[in-house]
CSV table of C-alpha atoms in Angstrom, one decimal:
chain,number,residue,atom,x,y,z
A,11,MET,CA,-29.6,-12.9,-10.4
A,12,ASN,CA,-27.6,-15.2,-11.9
A,13,PHE,CA,-29.5,-16.6,-15.1
A,14,ARG,CA,-28.0,-20.2,-14.7
A,15,TRP,CA,-29.4,-19.9,-10.8
A,16,ARG,CA,-33.2,-18.0,-12.2
A,17,TYR,CA,-33.3,-20.6,-15.3
A,18,ARG,CA,-32.9,-23.3,-12.7
A,19,ALA,CA,-35.1,-22.0,-9.8
A,20,SER,CA,-38.2,-21.0,-12.8
A,21,LEU,CA,-38.0,-24.8,-14.3
A,22,LEU,CA,-38.0,-26.0,-11.1
A,23,LEU,CA,-41.3,-24.1,-10.0
A,24,LEU,CA,-42.8,-25.0,-12.9
A,25,LEU,CA,-42.0,-28.4,-12.2
A,26,GLY,CA,-42.8,-28.6,-9.2
A,27,MET,CA,-46.5,-26.8,-9.8
A,28,PHE,CA,-46.9,-29.1,-12.4
A,29,SER,CA,-46.4,-32.0,-9.8
A,30,VAL,CA,-49.3,-30.5,-7.2
A,31,VAL,CA,-51.9,-29.9,-9.8
A,32,LEU,CA,-51.2,-33.8,-11.8
A,33,PHE,CA,-51.8,-34.7,-7.8
A,34,ALA,CA,-54.9,-32.6,-7.6
A,35,ILE,CA,-55.8,-34.0,-10.7
A,36,PHE,CA,-55.5,-38.1,-9.8
A,37,ASN,CA,-57.6,-36.7,-6.2
A,38,VAL,CA,-60.4,-35.7,-7.9
A,39,PHE,CA,-60.6,-38.2,-10.8
A,40,ASN,CA,-63.5,-40.0,-11.5
A,41,LYS,CA,-65.4,-37.6,-8.9
A,42,PRO,CA,-69.0,-36.2,-10.6
A,43,ALA,CA,-69.1,-34.1,-7.3
A,44,TYR,CA,-65.4,-31.7,-8.6
A,45,PHE,CA,-66.1,-31.9,-12.2
A,46,PHE,CA,-66.1,-28.0,-12.3
A,47,THR,CA,-62.6,-28.4,-10.1
A,48,PHE,CA,-61.3,-31.1,-12.1
A,49,VAL,CA,-61.4,-28.9,-15.5
A,50,VAL,CA,-59.5,-25.9,-13.7
A,51,LEU,CA,-56.7,-28.0,-12.7
A,52,LEU,CA,-56.7,-29.1,-16.2
A,53,SER,CA,-56.4,-26.1,-17.5
A,54,ILE,CA,-53.7,-25.0,-14.9
A,55,ALA,CA,-51.6,-28.2,-15.8
A,56,VAL,CA,-51.6,-27.7,-20.0
A,57,LEU,CA,-51.0,-23.2,-18.9
A,58,LEU,CA,-48.2,-24.5,-16.7
A,59,VAL,CA,-46.7,-27.1,-20.0
A,60,VAL,CA,-47.0,-24.5,-22.6
A,61,ALA,CA,-44.9,-22.6,-19.5
A,62,LEU,CA,-42.6,-25.0,-19.7
A,63,VAL,CA,-42.2,-25.5,-23.4
A,64,TYR,CA,-41.8,-21.6,-23.6
A,65,LEU,CA,-39.4,-21.2,-21.2
A,66,TRP,CA,-37.0,-23.8,-23.1
A,67,GLU,CA,-38.5,-22.7,-26.9
A,68,ARG,CA,-37.0,-18.8,-24.9
A,69,GLN,CA,-33.2,-20.2,-25.0
A,70,LEU,CA,-33.2,-22.0,-28.0
A,71,HIS,CA,-34.7,-18.7,-30.0
A,72,LEU,CA,-32.3,-16.4,-28.4
A,73,MET,CA,-29.3,-19.4,-29.1
A,74,GLU,CA,-31.2,-19.1,-32.7
A,75,VAL,CA,-30.9,-15.7,-33.3
A,76,PHE,CA,-27.3,-15.8,-32.3
A,77,PHE,CA,-26.1,-18.4,-34.5
A,78,LEU,CA,-27.8,-17.2,-37.7
A,79,GLY,CA,-26.4,-13.7,-36.9
A,80,ALA,CA,-23.2,-15.6,-37.1
A,81,LYS,CA,-23.7,-17.5,-40.0
A,82,HIS,CA,-25.0,-14.5,-42.1
A,83,ASN,CA,-22.8,-12.0,-40.0
A,84,ASP,CA,-25.1,-9.9,-38.6
A,85,PHE,CA,-24.5,-9.1,-34.9
A,86,THR,CA,-26.4,-5.3,-35.0
A,87,GLN,CA,-29.4,-6.6,-32.8
A,88,GLY,CA,-28.8,-7.0,-28.9
A,89,PHE,CA,-29.6,-9.5,-26.2
A,90,SER,CA,-31.5,-7.8,-23.2
A,91,LYS,CA,-30.7,-8.9,-19.8
A,92,ASN,CA,-34.3,-8.9,-18.8
A,93,ALA,CA,-34.8,-12.3,-21.0
A,94,LEU,CA,-31.5,-13.4,-20.4
A,95,GLY,CA,-29.6,-12.0,-16.8
A,96,ARG,CA,-27.1,-9.9,-16.9
A,97,GLU,CA,-24.1,-12.4,-16.4
A,98,LEU,CA,-25.4,-14.6,-20.1
A,99,ALA,CA,-26.2,-11.2,-21.9
A,100,ASP,CA,-23.3,-9.5,-21.2
A,101,ALA,CA,-21.1,-12.6,-22.6
A,102,LEU,CA,-23.7,-12.5,-25.7
A,103,ASN,CA,-23.9,-9.1,-26.2
A,104,THR,CA,-19.2,-8.9,-25.7
A,105,LEU,CA,-18.9,-11.7,-27.8
A,106,ALA,CA,-21.4,-10.2,-30.7
A,107,ASN,CA,-19.7,-7.1,-30.2
A,108,LYS,CA,-15.9,-8.7,-30.4
A,109,PHE,CA,-17.2,-11.0,-33.7
A,110,GLN,CA,-18.5,-7.5,-35.1
A,111,GLN,CA,-14.8,-6.1,-34.4
A,112,ASP,CA,-13.4,-8.6,-35.9
A,113,MET,CA,-14.9,-8.9,-39.2
A,114,SER,CA,-14.6,-4.9,-39.7
A,115,GLY,CA,-10.8,-5.7,-38.8
A,116,GLN,CA,-11.1,-8.2,-41.6
A,117,ARG,CA,-13.1,-5.8,-44.0
A,118,ALA,CA,-10.7,-2.8,-43.9
A,119,GLU,CA,-7.6,-5.3,-44.5
A,120,VAL,CA,-9.3,-7.0,-47.0
A,121,ALA,CA,-10.1,-3.7,-48.6
A,122,LEU,CA,-6.4,-1.8,-47.7
A,123,LEU,CA,-5.2,-5.7,-49.7
A,124,THR,CA,-7.6,-5.4,-52.3
A,125,THR,CA,-6.1,-1.4,-52.5
A,126,ILE,CA,-2.8,-2.2,-53.0
A,127,ILE,CA,-3.2,-5.3,-54.9
A,128,ARG,CA,-5.3,-2.9,-58.0
A,129,GLN,CA,-2.7,-0.1,-57.3
A,130,ALA,CA,0.6,-2.7,-57.4
A,131,PRO,CA,3.2,-1.5,-60.2
A,132,ILE,CA,3.2,-5.2,-60.6
A,133,ALA,CA,0.0,-7.3,-62.9
A,134,ILE,CA,-1.5,-9.6,-61.0
A,135,ILE,CA,-4.4,-11.8,-62.3
A,136,THR,CA,-6.1,-14.3,-60.6
A,137,PHE,CA,-8.4,-17.0,-61.8
A,138,ASP,CA,-10.5,-20.1,-60.6
A,139,THR,CA,-10.1,-23.8,-61.8
A,140,ASP,CA,-13.5,-23.0,-64.5
A,141,GLY,CA,-11.1,-19.8,-65.5
A,142,ARG,CA,-13.5,-17.2,-64.7
A,143,ILE,CA,-10.9,-13.7,-63.3
A,144,HIS,CA,-11.1,-12.6,-59.7
A,145,ILE,CA,-8.3,-10.2,-59.7
A,146,PHE,CA,-7.3,-8.3,-63.3
A,147,ASN,CA,-5.7,-5.3,-61.8
A,148,ASN,CA,-5.0,-1.5,-63.0
A,149,ALA,CA,-1.3,-2.7,-63.9
A,150,ALA,CA,-2.2,-5.8,-66.0
A,151,ALA,CA,-4.6,-3.5,-67.8
A,152,ALA,CA,-2.3,-1.3,-68.8
A,153,LEU,CA,0.7,-4.3,-69.4
A,154,LEU,CA,-2.1,-6.0,-71.4
A,155,ASP,CA,-3.6,-3.8,-72.9
A,156,ILE,CA,-6.5,-5.3,-72.0
A,157,LYS,CA,-10.1,-3.9,-70.1
A,158,ALA,CA,-11.8,-6.3,-67.5
A,159,PRO,CA,-11.4,-9.8,-69.2
A,160,SER,CA,-14.3,-12.2,-67.7
A,161,GLY,CA,-12.0,-15.2,-68.3
A,162,VAL,CA,-9.2,-16.3,-68.7
A,163,ASN,CA,-9.4,-17.5,-71.9
A,164,ASP,CA,-10.0,-13.7,-72.9
A,165,ILE,CA,-6.0,-12.9,-72.4
A,166,VAL,CA,-3.9,-13.5,-75.4
A,167,VAL,CA,-0.8,-12.1,-75.4
A,168,ASP,CA,1.4,-11.8,-78.8
A,169,GLY,CA,-1.2,-14.2,-80.0
A,170,THR,CA,-0.7,-17.1,-77.2
A,171,GLY,CA,-3.8,-17.2,-74.9
A,172,LEU,CA,-2.0,-17.0,-71.2
A,173,HIS,CA,-2.7,-21.3,-70.1
A,174,ASN,CA,-0.9,-21.8,-73.6
A,175,ILE,CA,2.0,-19.3,-71.8
A,176,LEU,CA,1.8,-21.2,-68.2
A,177,SER,CA,2.1,-24.3,-69.1
A,178,SER,CA,4.9,-24.2,-71.8
A,179,THR,CA,7.4,-24.8,-68.9
A,180,ALA,CA,7.6,-27.1,-66.6
A,181,SER,CA,8.7,-24.9,-63.8
A,182,LYS,CA,5.6,-22.6,-64.8
A,183,LYS,CA,8.0,-19.3,-65.3
A,184,ASN,CA,8.4,-18.3,-68.5
A,185,THR,CA,9.3,-15.0,-70.4
A,186,VAL,CA,7.7,-13.7,-73.9
A,187,LYS,CA,9.1,-10.9,-76.0
A,188,ILE,CA,6.0,-8.8,-77.2
A,189,THR,CA,6.0,-5.7,-79.1
A,190,GLN,CA,3.3,-3.0,-77.6
A,191,ASP,CA,3.1,0.4,-79.6
A,192,GLY,CA,6.3,0.1,-81.3
A,193,ILE,CA,8.9,-0.6,-77.8
A,194,ALA,CA,9.6,-4.1,-77.5
A,195,LEU,CA,8.5,-5.6,-73.9
A,196,ASN,CA,10.1,-8.5,-72.0
A,197,LEU,CA,7.7,-10.1,-69.7
A,198,LYS,CA,8.3,-12.3,-67.4
A,199,PHE,CA,4.7,-14.8,-66.4
A,200,SER,CA,5.0,-16.8,-62.6
A,201,ALA,CA,1.7,-18.7,-61.6
A,202,THR,CA,1.2,-20.3,-58.2
A,203,LYS,CA,-1.3,-22.2,-57.6
A,204,ILE,CA,-2.9,-21.6,-53.9
A,205,LEU,CA,-5.9,-23.1,-52.2
A,206,LEU,CA,-8.5,-20.9,-50.8
A,207,LEU,CA,-11.7,-21.7,-48.9
A,208,ASP,CA,-11.7,-24.9,-50.9
A,209,SER,CA,-11.4,-23.6,-54.2
A,210,GLU,CA,-8.1,-23.3,-55.7
A,211,GLN,CA,-7.2,-20.5,-57.3
A,212,THR,CA,-3.7,-19.3,-59.8
A,213,VAL,CA,-2.2,-16.4,-59.0
A,214,VAL,CA,-0.6,-15.1,-62.3
A,215,THR,CA,2.5,-12.5,-61.9
A,216,ILE,CA,3.8,-10.3,-65.3
A,217,GLU,CA,6.6,-8.3,-64.8
A,218,ASN,CA,8.0,-6.0,-67.6
A,219,ILE,CA,12.1,-7.1,-67.2
A,220,GLY,CA,13.7,-5.8,-70.1
A,221,ARG,CA,15.2,-2.7,-68.7
A,222,GLU,CA,16.9,-4.7,-66.0
A,223,ILE,CA,18.0,-7.3,-69.4
A,224,HIS,CA,19.1,-4.7,-71.0
A,225,GLN,CA,20.8,-3.7,-68.1
A,226,ALA,CA,22.5,-7.1,-67.8
A,227,GLU,CA,23.6,-7.2,-71.2
A,228,TYR,CA,25.4,-3.5,-71.4
A,229,GLU,CA,27.4,-4.5,-68.1
A,230,ALA,CA,28.3,-7.9,-69.6
A,231,TRP,CA,29.0,-6.1,-73.3
A,232,ARG,CA,30.8,-3.8,-71.3
A,233,ASN,CA,32.8,-5.9,-69.5
A,234,LEU,CA,33.8,-7.8,-72.1
A,235,ILE,CA,35.0,-5.1,-74.2
A,236,GLY,CA,37.1,-4.1,-71.9
A,237,VAL,CA,38.9,-7.2,-71.5
A,238,LEU,CA,39.0,-7.9,-74.9
A,239,THR,CA,40.6,-4.6,-75.3
A,240,HIS,CA,43.3,-5.1,-72.4
A,241,GLU,CA,44.2,-8.8,-73.7
A,242,ILE,CA,44.2,-7.3,-77.4
A,243,MET,CA,46.1,-4.0,-76.9
A,244,ASN,CA,48.8,-5.7,-74.5
A,245,SER,CA,49.7,-8.3,-77.4
A,246,ILE,CA,49.1,-6.2,-80.2
A,247,THR,CA,51.6,-3.3,-78.6
A,248,PRO,CA,54.4,-4.8,-78.3
A,249,ILE,CA,53.8,-7.1,-82.1
A,250,VAL,CA,53.7,-3.9,-83.2
A,251,SER,CA,56.9,-2.2,-82.0
A,252,LEU,CA,58.9,-5.5,-82.5
A,253,ALA,CA,57.7,-5.1,-86.1
A,254,ASP,CA,58.6,-1.7,-86.5
A,255,SER,CA,61.9,-2.6,-84.8
A,256,CYS,CA,62.5,-5.0,-87.2
A,257,LYS,CA,61.4,-2.9,-90.7
A,258,ASP,CA,64.3,-0.4,-89.1
A,259,ILE,CA,66.8,-3.2,-89.8
A,260,LEU,CA,66.1,-4.3,-92.6
A,261,SER,CA,65.4,-0.5,-94.2
A,262,GLN,CA,69.0,0.1,-93.5
A,263,GLU,CA,70.9,0.6,-96.8
A,264,ALA,CA,74.2,0.0,-95.4
A,265,LEU,CA,72.9,-3.1,-94.1
A,266,LEU,CA,74.2,-5.7,-96.7
A,267,GLU,CA,77.5,-3.4,-97.1
A,268,SER,CA,78.1,-4.0,-92.7
A,269,SER,CA,80.2,-6.6,-91.5
A,270,LYS,CA,79.9,-9.9,-91.0
A,271,ASP,CA,79.9,-9.7,-87.2
A,272,ALA,CA,77.4,-6.4,-87.5
A,273,LEU,CA,75.1,-8.4,-89.8
A,274,ALA,CA,74.5,-11.6,-88.1
A,275,GLN,CA,73.9,-9.1,-85.0
A,276,GLU,CA,71.8,-7.2,-86.9
A,277,LEU,CA,70.1,-10.7,-88.2
A,278,ASN,CA,70.0,-12.4,-84.9
A,279,ASP,CA,67.5,-9.1,-83.1
A,280,VAL,CA,65.4,-9.2,-86.4
A,281,ARG,CA,65.7,-13.2,-85.6
A,282,LYS,CA,64.6,-12.7,-82.0
A,283,GLY,CA,62.3,-10.0,-82.6
A,284,ALA,CA,60.1,-12.7,-85.3
A,285,GLU,CA,60.1,-15.2,-82.5
A,286,MET,CA,58.8,-12.9,-79.9
A,287,ILE,CA,56.3,-11.9,-82.7
A,288,ALA,CA,55.6,-15.4,-83.3
A,289,ASN,CA,55.1,-16.1,-79.3
A,290,ARG,CA,53.0,-12.7,-79.0
A,291,SER,CA,50.5,-14.2,-82.1
A,292,GLN,CA,50.3,-17.6,-81.0
A,293,GLY,CA,48.9,-15.5,-77.6
A,294,ILE,CA,46.5,-14.2,-79.1
A,295,MET,CA,45.5,-17.2,-80.9
A,296,ASN,CA,45.1,-19.0,-77.5
A,297,PHE,CA,43.0,-15.9,-76.5
A,298,VAL,CA,40.6,-16.3,-79.5
A,299,ASP,CA,40.1,-20.0,-79.0
A,300,GLY,CA,39.6,-19.8,-75.6
A,301,TYR,CA,37.0,-17.5,-76.8
A,302,ARG,CA,35.3,-20.1,-78.8
A,303,ARG,CA,35.1,-22.2,-76.0
A,304,LEU,CA,34.0,-20.1,-73.9
A,305,SER,CA,31.1,-19.5,-76.2
A,306,LYS,CA,30.4,-23.1,-77.4
A,307,VAL,CA,29.3,-25.0,-74.0
A,308,PRO,CA,27.9,-28.5,-75.7
A,309,LEU,CA,24.5,-28.7,-74.2
A,310,PRO,CA,24.9,-31.4,-71.3
A,311,GLN,CA,23.6,-34.9,-72.2
A,312,LYS,CA,23.0,-36.3,-68.0
A,313,GLN,CA,22.6,-39.2,-66.4
A,314,ALA,CA,22.9,-40.0,-63.1
A,315,ILE,CA,26.6,-39.8,-61.2
A,316,SER,CA,27.3,-41.4,-58.2
A,317,LEU,CA,28.8,-38.1,-56.2
A,318,GLN,CA,30.8,-40.4,-53.7
A,319,ARG,CA,32.3,-42.4,-56.7
A,320,LEU,CA,33.4,-39.2,-59.2
A,321,PHE,CA,35.1,-37.7,-55.8
A,322,ASP,CA,37.1,-41.1,-55.2
A,323,ASP,CA,38.1,-41.1,-58.9
A,324,PHE,CA,39.8,-36.9,-58.5
A,325,GLU,CA,41.3,-38.4,-55.1
A,326,LEU,CA,43.4,-40.7,-57.1
A,327,LEU,CA,43.6,-38.3,-59.9
A,328,TYR,CA,45.2,-35.3,-57.8
A,329,GLU,CA,46.8,-38.1,-55.2
A,330,LEU,CA,50.5,-36.8,-56.4
A,331,ARG,CA,49.9,-33.4,-56.9
A,332,LEU,CA,48.7,-33.3,-53.7
A,333,ALA,CA,51.5,-35.1,-52.1
A,334,LYS,CA,53.9,-32.5,-54.0
A,335,LYS,CA,52.5,-29.6,-51.4
A,336,SER,CA,51.3,-32.3,-48.6
A,337,ILE,CA,48.1,-30.7,-49.4
A,338,GLU,CA,44.9,-32.8,-47.2
A,339,LEU,CA,41.8,-33.3,-48.8
A,340,THR,CA,39.2,-34.2,-47.4
A,341,ILE,CA,35.8,-35.6,-49.2
A,342,VAL,CA,32.5,-35.8,-47.5
A,343,VAL,CA,29.3,-37.0,-48.7
A,344,ASN,CA,25.8,-37.0,-47.2
A,345,PRO,CA,24.5,-39.4,-47.7
A,346,SER,CA,26.8,-41.4,-48.7
A,347,ASP,CA,24.3,-42.4,-51.9
A,348,LEU,CA,24.0,-39.0,-52.8
A,349,LYS,CA,23.5,-38.2,-56.6
A,350,ILE,CA,23.2,-35.7,-59.4
A,351,ASN,CA,21.4,-35.8,-62.5
A,352,ALA,CA,24.1,-34.4,-65.2
A,353,ASP,CA,27.3,-34.3,-67.3
A,354,ARG,CA,29.9,-36.1,-66.2
A,355,GLN,CA,32.7,-35.5,-68.7
A,356,LEU,CA,31.0,-31.2,-68.0
A,357,ILE,CA,31.1,-31.8,-64.5
A,358,GLU,CA,34.3,-32.9,-64.0
A,359,GLN,CA,35.7,-30.1,-66.0
A,360,VAL,CA,33.9,-27.5,-63.4
A,361,LEU,CA,35.6,-29.2,-60.6
A,362,ILE,CA,39.0,-30.1,-62.2
A,363,ASN,CA,38.8,-25.9,-62.6
A,364,LEU,CA,37.4,-25.5,-58.7
A,365,ILE,CA,39.9,-27.9,-57.5
A,366,ASN,CA,42.6,-26.5,-59.8
A,367,ASN,CA,42.3,-23.2,-58.1
A,368,ALA,CA,41.9,-24.7,-54.7
A,369,ILE,CA,45.6,-26.1,-55.0
A,370,ASP,CA,46.9,-23.1,-56.6
A,371,ALA,CA,45.5,-20.7,-53.5
A,372,CYS,CA,47.0,-23.0,-50.8
A,373,ASP,CA,50.0,-23.4,-49.4
A,374,GLU,CA,52.4,-26.3,-48.1
A,375,GLY,CA,50.4,-28.3,-45.6
A,376,GLY,CA,46.9,-26.2,-47.2
A,377,LYS,CA,43.7,-27.9,-46.8
A,378,ILE,CA,40.8,-28.8,-49.1
A,379,CYS,CA,37.3,-30.2,-48.4
A,380,ILE,CA,35.4,-31.3,-50.9
A,381,LEU,CA,31.5,-31.3,-49.6
A,382,ALA,CA,28.4,-33.0,-51.3
A,383,LYS,CA,25.0,-32.7,-49.3
A,384,LEU,CA,21.6,-32.3,-49.5
A,385,HIS,CA,20.0,-28.7,-49.1
A,386,LYS,CA,16.8,-28.2,-49.1
A,387,SER,CA,15.5,-29.4,-52.4
A,388,ASN,CA,18.8,-29.3,-54.3
A,389,VAL,CA,22.5,-30.9,-53.7
A,390,LEU,CA,24.8,-28.4,-53.1
A,391,LEU,CA,28.1,-29.2,-54.0
A,392,GLU,CA,31.3,-27.2,-52.0
A,393,VAL,CA,34.8,-27.1,-52.6
A,394,ASP,CA,36.4,-25.1,-49.8
A,395,ASP,CA,40.4,-24.3,-49.0
A,396,ASN,CA,42.2,-22.5,-47.0
A,397,GLY,CA,44.4,-20.7,-49.1
A,398,CYS,CA,45.0,-17.2,-49.6
A,399,GLY,CA,42.5,-15.9,-50.5
A,400,MET,CA,41.2,-13.7,-52.8
A,401,ALA,CA,40.4,-9.2,-52.1
A,402,THR,CA,36.4,-8.3,-52.7
A,403,GLN,CA,37.7,-6.3,-56.4
A,404,VAL,CA,38.9,-9.7,-57.0
A,405,ALA,CA,36.4,-11.8,-56.0
A,406,THR,CA,33.9,-9.5,-57.9
A,407,GLN,CA,35.2,-10.0,-61.2
A,408,VAL,CA,36.0,-14.1,-60.9
A,409,PHE,CA,33.4,-14.6,-62.9
A,410,THR,CA,34.6,-12.3,-65.8
A,411,PRO,CA,35.7,-14.0,-68.9
A,412,PHE,CA,39.1,-13.5,-69.6
A,413,TYR,CA,39.8,-11.8,-66.0
A,414,THR,CA,43.2,-13.5,-64.6
A,415,THR,CA,45.7,-13.0,-61.7
A,416,LYS,CA,47.7,-15.5,-62.5
A,417,ARG,CA,50.4,-15.1,-64.8
A,418,GLU,CA,49.8,-18.2,-66.8
A,419,GLY,CA,46.1,-17.6,-66.5
A,420,THR,CA,43.4,-17.6,-68.9
A,421,GLY,CA,40.4,-15.9,-67.8
A,422,ILE,CA,38.4,-18.7,-68.6
A,423,GLY,CA,38.0,-21.3,-66.0
A,424,MET,CA,35.1,-19.7,-63.7
A,425,SER,CA,33.4,-18.3,-66.4
A,426,LEU,CA,33.3,-21.8,-67.7
A,427,VAL,CA,32.3,-23.4,-64.7
A,428,ARG,CA,29.2,-20.6,-64.3
A,429,GLN,CA,28.4,-21.6,-68.6
A,430,ILE,CA,27.9,-25.2,-67.9
A,431,MET,CA,25.9,-24.7,-64.3
A,432,HIS,CA,23.7,-22.5,-66.4
A,433,ALA,CA,23.8,-24.9,-68.9
A,434,HIS,CA,22.7,-27.5,-66.3
A,435,GLY,CA,19.8,-25.2,-64.6
A,436,GLY,CA,22.0,-24.6,-61.2
A,437,GLN,CA,24.1,-22.0,-59.6
A,438,VAL,CA,27.2,-21.3,-58.8
A,439,ALA,CA,28.2,-19.0,-55.9
A,440,LEU,CA,31.9,-17.8,-54.6
A,441,GLU,CA,32.9,-16.5,-51.2
A,442,SER,CA,36.5,-15.7,-50.6
A,443,THR,CA,38.0,-14.0,-47.3
A,444,MET,CA,41.5,-12.6,-47.7
A,445,ASN,CA,44.4,-14.3,-46.5
A,446,LYS,CA,41.7,-17.2,-45.1
A,447,GLY,CA,40.9,-18.8,-48.3
A,448,THR,CA,37.5,-19.4,-50.8
A,449,LYS,CA,34.5,-21.9,-51.2
A,450,VAL,CA,32.9,-22.3,-54.5
A,451,SER,CA,29.5,-23.7,-54.0
A,452,LEU,CA,27.3,-25.4,-56.8
A,453,VAL,CA,23.9,-25.4,-56.3
A,454,PHE,CA,22.0,-28.5,-58.7
């Protein structure tokens, strides 16, 4: 029988019997001849009340057992079909089994995640607002040479506490250089706060990025040395050749005995050689000056800049040059009152380089679009053209100092753009497709 109907039937039966007994008690009340009957009926009434209370409390007890099991994550106790009925017992047992399976799965997942965290190659530390450490994995112990610290105050890196390292930068990211067993390490600290069961936890990851830094430095130096060697050799080789030619001419013993016309011709050759030497020497000086400019980008003096007003000024500045090539310039600022916090002179230098490159890349009737918009939490500036574009191998070298494909180019324009954006804490990216155009994105 369904538990609900069994419960109702039992309840109605007890209530019915209790009503009959009460009616009988009322009839024999104050009748001395039925005193014994009165006592028996009263006892039966008490027993019926006890039965009603037991029926009610049995259900409460079973529910209490179930919910206490849920509270303490204990679902090992089954529920009898005789006590509850087949349907309710099956439902509670199924629910208890499901909870037990879910808990077993969660325990397995926690055990797996704990193992992964403890064996992860990146150092991971978690601690609460009181500084108590909850996770300190094997990589952290090996990297920091600390065994099982109880609190965050026990973690000291190169004489500096972990709290001080994490609070030393607003972005909660910092790199610390330390020496461990005679080996220099570059440790990058990153911290993230999470809310776990109403408790704030700080998750700290520590990476040794020394190898990546050294590799990047090596690549930068290799590229720079390659460019320097190429540029200097291109200038020095003709200078040496011209100097040798001039020396040979001036070393001729019969030079002064030559005819006036022959002497004039030789001296003219020497003069031309000297002019070419001077020109190439000036080229080297310009090259060195470009290197100096690139290596001495001033610290930005930031202020609020209206992008709409800035772009309007550039539209006026380039009006004649754009008209000469019939280039259409489109400016879009969304929202129109969008501003950036930057050094106006340095950002103007960035835009001058980008717009000049776009104009040089465009043919007659080309199009250039300057777009400024909000992108997530950043301001995005894009300079897009439909010019000749660049091959992939050229695009990958664009930001290399002194690399240029222009006959009169210095090769420092895009490098300077990257330097200025780096000084502003921003990023620059370039996308280019041959014969389709180029887009340069600035992220503030």
